């Protein structure tokens, strides 16, 4: 599936969009982290919570739970919240 | 002494300033990690090449970056400091940021300690590539539930700081917590005892309870590892081990200045000499230079008396804050003393505080300074 990557993570991926797979968000992030080591922990904390200023959308709907199931045609976006300073 | 590197950690990245022992000219290298919040940038004095940076951004979680070529290239820790996953249904802790980095004992190459927010202690045995929690601290029932949450400690979270390894004994550790007092371990962190006798607390709190103490910074004297100076929320202190009693040496500071501040640094060869950089701790705690007139204060007699050192510093209208990690010193024959300000300036004195000059300005808020001997 196509995964949109926020600019803050492109030092890991080198691209704004990458191809990845997984039957759930957890598997997707495991896949991404295997290919781009360190990415997962910058987005998800050690308790499997999305970090406060990071967001994950599946087909345009925000998801909070890594157990969210995925199918190959889903579109996932990992983006930063409109916050900061 | 050969060349020096001034390692500058700021709210928006890191810089390295290079100079020779004369310290008249400084060459700028940076920014590194522009946009990252860098809480501490430390060079390993044991190998002179391993540089660790504690980093996060406003959006991304915390990590440790590591360089072995003075910042020409960086690699991320494969396992940064992180708590264990909590059992299902329990609220687990998550590291917000690594605040403090300390290289381990000279006899334990590759060992580092990290203090985090929320307050926890981590240890690496491979030069900062992987980190494990120090169970004797992080899982210690005495600390559980008493280390505060997001509402305690500094505005961006409680800090575990001032991790000190006794140069005579790798198993003898000290640390400070804001808030949470000073604690000591003699078994590499497996068990801990509070070290708070003589330390004062804010009125209305019980000084016998370590949780109410707020040490801002600890500095052990390299020339006398039994002596530690402390800048606390409630004054400047000194302790001489094996005594467990802190003495409030800040009472000798001028009354109009007081003895409140964040940082304290010590002379590398003279345990009677230490420098503080006082701030305004009045009513609503501005935490700026008292009266808008920044100055270091030095004691040459272990805290019996203090001398104001402001030559070359702004004489008025300079409302600085110098954070606890943003004061450092080198080990040159005439000791250099350095401060970084929350307003993004770097100042240094090459003559032990007698005269000050600006190295840089217009940086982001300076969070931490370290001076390292290189080559």
Coordinates of C-alpha atoms in Angstrom, one line a residue, chain B:
Chain B
X1 CA 46.1 21.6 26.7
X2 CA 45.5 21.3 22.9
X3 CA 42.4 22.4 21.1
X4 CA 39.0 23.0 22.6
X5 CA 35.5 22.2 21.4
X6 CA 32.6 24.1 22.9
X7 CA 29.5 21.9 22.5
X8 CA 26.4 23.9 22.3
X9 CA 22.9 22.3 22.6
X10 CA 20.0 24.6 21.9
X11 CA 16.2 24.4 21.4
X12 CA 16.7 24.4 17.7
X13 CA 19.8 22.4 17.0
X14 CA 23.5 22.0 18.0
X15 CA 26.6 23.9 17.2
X16 CA 30.3 23.1 17.8
X17 CA 32.7 26.0 18.3
X18 CA 36.4 25.2 17.9
X19 CA 39.4 27.1 19.3
X20 CA 42.9 26.6 20.5
X21 CA 44.0 27.0 24.1
X22 CA 44.4 30.7 23.6
X23 CA 40.6 30.9 23.1
X24 CA 40.8 34.2 21.2
X25 CA 39.1 33.0 18.0
X26 CA 36.3 30.5 17.6
X27 CA 35.4 28.7 14.4
X28 CA 31.7 27.8 14.1
X29 CA 30.5 24.3 13.0
X30 CA 26.8 24.0 12.6
X31 CA 23.9 23.9 12.8
X32 CA 23.7 20.2 13.4
X33 CA 20.1 18.8 13.5
X34 CA 18.6 22.2 12.7
X35 CA 15.1 22.2 14.2
X36 CA 15.8 19.5 16.7
X37 CA 15.5 20.2 20.4
X38 CA 19.0 19.2 21.7
X39 CA 19.1 18.9 25.4
X40 CA 22.7 17.8 25.8
X41 CA 25.7 17.3 23.5
X42 CA 28.6 15.4 25.2
X43 CA 32.0 14.2 24.0
X44 CA 33.4 11.0 25.6
X45 CA 36.6 12.1 27.3
X46 CA 37.8 8.4 27.4
X47 CA 38.2 8.1 23.6
X48 CA 38.0 11.7 22.6
X49 CA 35.8 10.8 19.6
X50 CA 32.4 9.6 20.6
X51 CA 29.9 12.4 20.6
X52 CA 26.3 11.8 21.8
X53 CA 23.4 14.2 21.2
X54 CA 20.1 13.9 23.1
X55 CA 17.5 14.9 20.6
X56 CA 13.8 15.2 19.8
X57 CA 11.7 17.6 17.9
X58 CA 8.4 19.3 18.6
X59 CA 6.6 16.5 16.8
X60 CA 9.0 13.5 16.8
X61 CA 9.8 11.4 19.8
X62 CA 13.2 11.3 21.6
X63 CA 16.4 9.6 20.4
X64 CA 20.1 9.7 20.7
X65 CA 22.4 10.5 17.8
X66 CA 26.0 9.3 17.9
X67 CA 29.1 10.5 16.0
X68 CA 32.6 9.2 16.0
X69 CA 34.1 11.9 13.8
X70 CA 33.2 15.1 15.7
X71 CA 29.9 15.6 14.0
X72 CA 30.8 15.1 10.4
X73 CA 28.4 12.1 10.3
X74 CA 25.8 10.9 12.7
X75 CA 24.0 7.6 13.3
X76 CA 20.9 7.1 15.4
X77 CA 21.0 4.8 18.5
X78 CA 19.4 1.5 17.5
X79 CA 17.6 1.4 20.9
X80 CA 17.3 4.8 22.6
X81 CA 16.3 5.2 26.2
X82 CA 12.7 3.8 26.6
X83 CA 10.7 2.2 29.3
X84 CA 9.5 -1.4 29.1
X85 CA 6.0 -2.0 27.6
X86 CA 3.5 -2.0 30.4
X87 CA 1.2 -5.0 30.8
X88 CA -2.1 -4.8 29.0
X89 CA -4.5 -2.5 30.9
X90 CA -1.8 -0.7 32.8
X91 CA -0.7 2.9 32.2
X92 CA 3.0 2.7 31.2
X93 CA 5.5 5.4 31.2
X94 CA 7.1 6.9 28.0
X95 CA 10.3 8.9 27.7
X96 CA 9.5 12.4 26.6
X97 CA 13.1 13.4 26.2
X98 CA 16.6 12.5 27.3
X99 CA 17.8 15.5 29.3
X100 CA 21.2 14.5 30.6
X101 CA 24.1 12.4 29.3
X102 CA 27.1 11.3 31.4
X103 CA 30.0 9.2 30.2
X104 CA 30.8 6.4 32.6
X105 CA 33.8 5.6 34.7
X106 CA 37.3 5.8 33.0
X107 CA 37.7 2.1 33.7
X108 CA 34.4 1.2 31.9
X109 CA 34.8 2.4 28.3
X110 CA 31.6 2.4 26.4
X111 CA 29.4 2.9 29.5
X112 CA 27.2 6.0 29.5
X113 CA 24.3 7.1 31.7
X114 CA 21.2 9.1 30.6
X115 CA 18.7 11.0 32.7
X116 CA 15.3 11.5 31.2
X117 CA 12.0 13.2 31.6
X118 CA 9.9 11.7 33.1
X119 CA 12.6 11.0 35.6
X120 CA 14.4 7.8 35.0
X121 CA 17.9 6.5 34.6
X122 CA 19.3 4.6 31.6
X123 CA 22.6 3.0 30.9
X124 CA 24.4 2.1 27.8
X125 CA 27.4 -0.3 27.6
X126 CA 28.1 0.1 23.9
X127 CA 28.9 3.8 23.5
X128 CA 25.3 4.9 23.3
X129 CA 24.1 2.6 20.6
X130 CA 21.7 0.7 22.9
X131 CA 20.2 1.7 26.2
X132 CA 18.6 -0.2 29.1
X133 CA 16.8 1.1 32.1
X134 CA 18.6 1.0 35.4
X135 CA 16.1 -1.2 37.2
X136 CA 17.3 -0.4 40.7
X137 CA 16.1 3.1 40.0
X138 CA 13.3 3.0 37.4
X139 CA 11.5 0.0 39.0
X140 CA 12.4 0.9 42.6
X141 CA 9.2 0.9 44.7
X142 CA 10.5 3.7 46.8
X143 CA 10.4 6.0 43.8
X144 CA 7.2 4.7 42.2
X145 CA 4.3 7.1 42.5
X146 CA 6.6 9.8 44.1
X147 CA 8.4 11.0 41.1
X148 CA 5.6 13.2 40.0
X149 CA 3.8 13.6 36.7
X150 CA 3.7 16.3 34.1
X151 CA 2.6 18.8 36.7
X152 CA 5.7 18.5 38.8
X153 CA 9.2 19.7 38.0
X154 CA 10.2 22.2 35.4
X155 CA 7.7 23.7 32.8
X156 CA 8.6 21.0 30.3
X157 CA 8.6 18.1 32.7
X158 CA 10.5 16.8 35.7
X159 CA 14.2 16.2 35.0
X160 CA 16.7 13.6 36.2
X161 CA 20.0 15.3 35.9
X162 CA 23.6 15.6 37.3
X163 CA 24.4 12.0 37.0
X164 CA 27.8 11.8 38.5
X165 CA 30.2 8.8 38.6
X166 CA 32.8 8.8 41.4
X167 CA 36.2 8.8 39.6
X168 CA 37.5 6.5 42.3
X169 CA 34.7 3.9 42.1
X170 CA 32.6 3.1 39.1
X171 CA 29.8 1.8 41.3
X172 CA 29.4 5.0 43.3
X173 CA 26.8 7.2 41.6
X174 CA 25.0 10.4 42.5
X175 CA 22.1 12.0 40.7
X176 CA 19.7 14.9 41.1
X177 CA 16.0 15.2 40.4
X178 CA 13.9 18.3 39.8
X179 CA 12.0 17.7 41.8
X180 CA 13.0 14.8 44.0
X181 CA 16.3 15.5 45.7
X182 CA 19.8 14.2 45.6
X183 CA 20.3 10.4 45.7
X184 CA 23.4 8.2 46.0
X185 CA 24.1 4.6 45.0
X186 CA 27.1 2.5 45.9
X187 CA 26.2 -0.5 43.8
X188 CA 26.0 0.8 40.3
X189 CA 22.4 1.9 40.7
X190 CA 20.9 -1.3 42.2
X191 CA 19.9 0.6 45.4
X192 CA 19.7 4.2 46.3
X193 CA 19.7 6.4 49.4
X194 CA 18.6 10.0 49.6
X195 CA 21.2 12.6 50.4
X196 CA 19.2 15.6 51.5
X197 CA 20.3 16.5 55.0
X198 CA 20.7 20.3 55.4
X199 CA 19.0 21.1 52.1
X200 CA 16.1 23.5 52.5
X201 CA 12.7 23.4 50.7
X202 CA 10.1 25.9 49.8
X203 CA 8.1 27.1 52.8
X204 CA 5.2 24.9 53.7
X205 CA 6.8 21.6 52.6
X206 CA 8.5 19.0 54.7
X207 CA 12.3 19.0 54.3
X208 CA 12.6 15.4 55.5
X209 CA 10.8 14.2 52.4
X210 CA 13.1 13.9 49.4
X211 CA 10.2 14.4 47.0
X212 CA 10.0 18.1 48.0
X213 CA 13.6 18.9 47.2
X214 CA 14.7 20.6 44.0
X215 CA 18.4 20.4 43.3
X216 CA 19.1 22.3 40.1
X217 CA 22.6 21.2 39.5
X218 CA 25.4 19.2 41.2
X219 CA 29.1 19.4 40.5
X220 CA 31.7 17.1 41.9
X221 CA 35.3 18.5 42.3
X222 CA 37.7 16.6 40.1
X223 CA 40.5 17.5 42.5
X224 CA 38.6 16.2 45.6
X225 CA 35.8 13.7 44.7
X226 CA 34.5 13.9 48.3
X227 CA 33.4 17.5 47.7
X228 CA 30.2 18.3 45.8
X229 CA 28.7 21.8 45.1
X230 CA 25.0 22.1 44.5
X231 CA 22.9 24.9 43.1
X232 CA 19.4 24.3 44.4
X233 CA 16.0 25.9 44.0
X234 CA 16.6 27.0 47.7
X235 CA 20.2 28.1 47.7
X236 CA 23.8 27.1 47.0
X237 CA 25.2 24.2 49.0
X238 CA 28.4 22.2 49.6
X239 CA 28.9 18.7 51.0
X240 CA 32.1 17.0 52.1
X241 CA 31.7 13.3 52.2
X242 CA 31.6 11.0 54.1
X243 CA 29.4 13.5 55.9
X244 CA 25.7 13.4 54.8
X245 CA 25.2 17.1 55.7
X246 CA 24.8 19.8 53.1
X247 CA 25.8 23.3 54.1
X248 CA 24.1 26.4 52.6
X249 CA 27.2 28.3 51.5
X250 CA 25.0 30.6 49.5
X251 CA 24.2 32.5 52.7
X252 CA 27.4 34.4 52.1
X253 CA 26.1 35.8 48.8
X254 CA 25.1 39.4 48.8
X255 CA 21.6 39.7 50.1
X256 CA 20.4 41.8 47.2
X257 CA 21.5 39.0 44.8
X258 CA 20.6 36.0 46.8
X259 CA 21.7 32.4 46.1
X260 CA 19.1 31.2 43.7
X261 CA 20.2 30.0 40.2
X262 CA 20.3 27.1 37.9
X263 CA 24.0 26.2 37.1
X264 CA 27.1 25.7 39.1
X265 CA 30.6 24.7 37.9
X266 CA 33.8 23.8 39.7
X267 CA 37.5 24.4 39.2
X268 CA 39.3 21.4 37.7
X269 CA 42.2 21.6 40.2
X270 CA 41.1 23.6 43.2
X271 CA 38.2 22.3 45.3
X272 CA 37.8 25.7 47.0
X273 CA 36.8 27.4 43.8
X274 CA 33.3 27.3 42.2
X275 CA 31.2 29.6 40.0
X276 CA 27.5 30.2 40.1
X277 CA 25.3 32.4 37.9
X278 CA 22.5 33.8 40.1
X279 CA 19.0 34.5 38.9
X280 CA 16.0 36.3 40.4
X281 CA 14.1 34.0 42.6
X282 CA 11.7 36.7 43.9
X283 CA 7.9 36.6 44.1
X284 CA 6.9 35.1 40.8
X285 CA 10.3 33.7 40.0
X286 CA 11.4 35.6 36.9
X287 CA 14.5 33.5 36.7
X288 CA 16.4 36.3 35.0
X289 CA 19.6 38.0 36.0
X290 CA 18.9 40.0 39.2
X291 CA 18.2 43.6 38.3
X292 CA 18.9 42.9 34.6
X293 CA 22.6 42.9 35.4
X294 CA 24.1 39.4 34.7
X295 CA 27.1 38.3 36.6
X296 CA 29.0 35.2 37.6
X297 CA 29.9 34.8 41.3
X298 CA 33.0 33.0 42.3
X299 CA 34.1 31.6 45.6
X300 CA 37.8 30.9 46.2
X301 CA 37.3 29.6 49.7
X302 CA 34.8 26.9 49.5
X303 CA 31.8 29.2 49.9
X304 CA 32.9 31.4 52.8
X305 CA 32.8 34.4 50.5
X306 CA 31.7 35.2 46.9
X307 CA 33.1 37.8 44.4
X308 CA 31.0 39.3 41.7
X309 CA 32.4 38.9 38.1
X310 CA 30.7 41.0 35.5
X311 CA 33.5 42.8 33.6
X312 CA 32.6 42.7 30.0
X313 CA 29.1 41.5 30.6
X314 CA 26.2 43.9 30.0
X315 CA 25.9 46.4 32.8
X316 CA 22.1 46.9 32.5
X317 CA 18.9 45.8 30.8
X318 CA 20.1 42.2 30.1
X319 CA 17.3 39.9 31.4
X320 CA 19.1 36.7 30.9
X321 CA 18.3 33.2 32.0
X322 CA 21.2 30.7 32.1
X323 CA 19.8 27.2 32.3
X324 CA 21.3 24.5 34.6
X325 CA 23.4 22.8 31.8
X326 CA 24.4 26.1 30.1
X327 CA 27.4 26.9 32.2
X328 CA 30.7 25.1 31.7
X329 CA 34.4 25.4 32.3
X330 CA 37.6 24.1 30.6
X331 CA 40.7 22.8 32.3
X332 CA 43.2 25.3 30.8
X333 CA 45.9 26.7 33.1
X334 CA 43.8 29.8 33.4
X335 CA 40.4 28.2 33.6
X336 CA 37.9 29.3 30.9
X337 CA 34.3 29.8 32.1
X338 CA 31.4 29.8 29.6
X339 CA 27.7 30.6 29.8
X340 CA 25.0 30.3 27.2
X341 CA 21.8 32.2 27.6
X342 CA 18.1 31.5 27.0
X343 CA 18.3 34.6 24.6
X344 CA 20.9 32.8 22.4
X345 CA 24.2 34.3 23.4
X346 CA 27.5 32.6 24.2
X347 CA 29.9 34.3 26.6
X348 CA 33.3 33.2 27.8
X349 CA 36.0 34.3 30.1
X350 CA 39.5 33.0 29.6
X351 CA 40.7 34.3 33.0
X352 CA 38.5 32.4 35.4
X353 CA 35.7 34.9 35.2
X354 CA 37.6 38.1 35.6
X355 CA 36.7 39.4 32.1
X356 CA 34.0 38.2 29.8
X357 CA 33.6 38.4 26.0
X358 CA 30.8 37.3 23.6
X359 CA 31.5 34.3 21.4
X360 CA 28.2 34.3 19.5
X361 CA 24.7 35.8 19.6
X362 CA 21.4 35.2 17.9
X363 CA 21.4 31.5 18.5
X364 CA 18.3 29.7 19.7
X365 CA 17.8 29.4 23.4
X366 CA 20.9 27.6 24.8
X367 CA 20.1 24.5 26.8
X368 CA 23.5 23.1 27.5
X369 CA 27.2 23.7 27.1
X370 CA 30.1 21.3 27.4
X371 CA 33.8 22.1 26.8
X372 CA 35.9 19.2 25.5
X373 CA 39.6 18.9 24.9
X374 CA 40.2 17.7 21.3
X375 CA 43.6 16.8 19.9

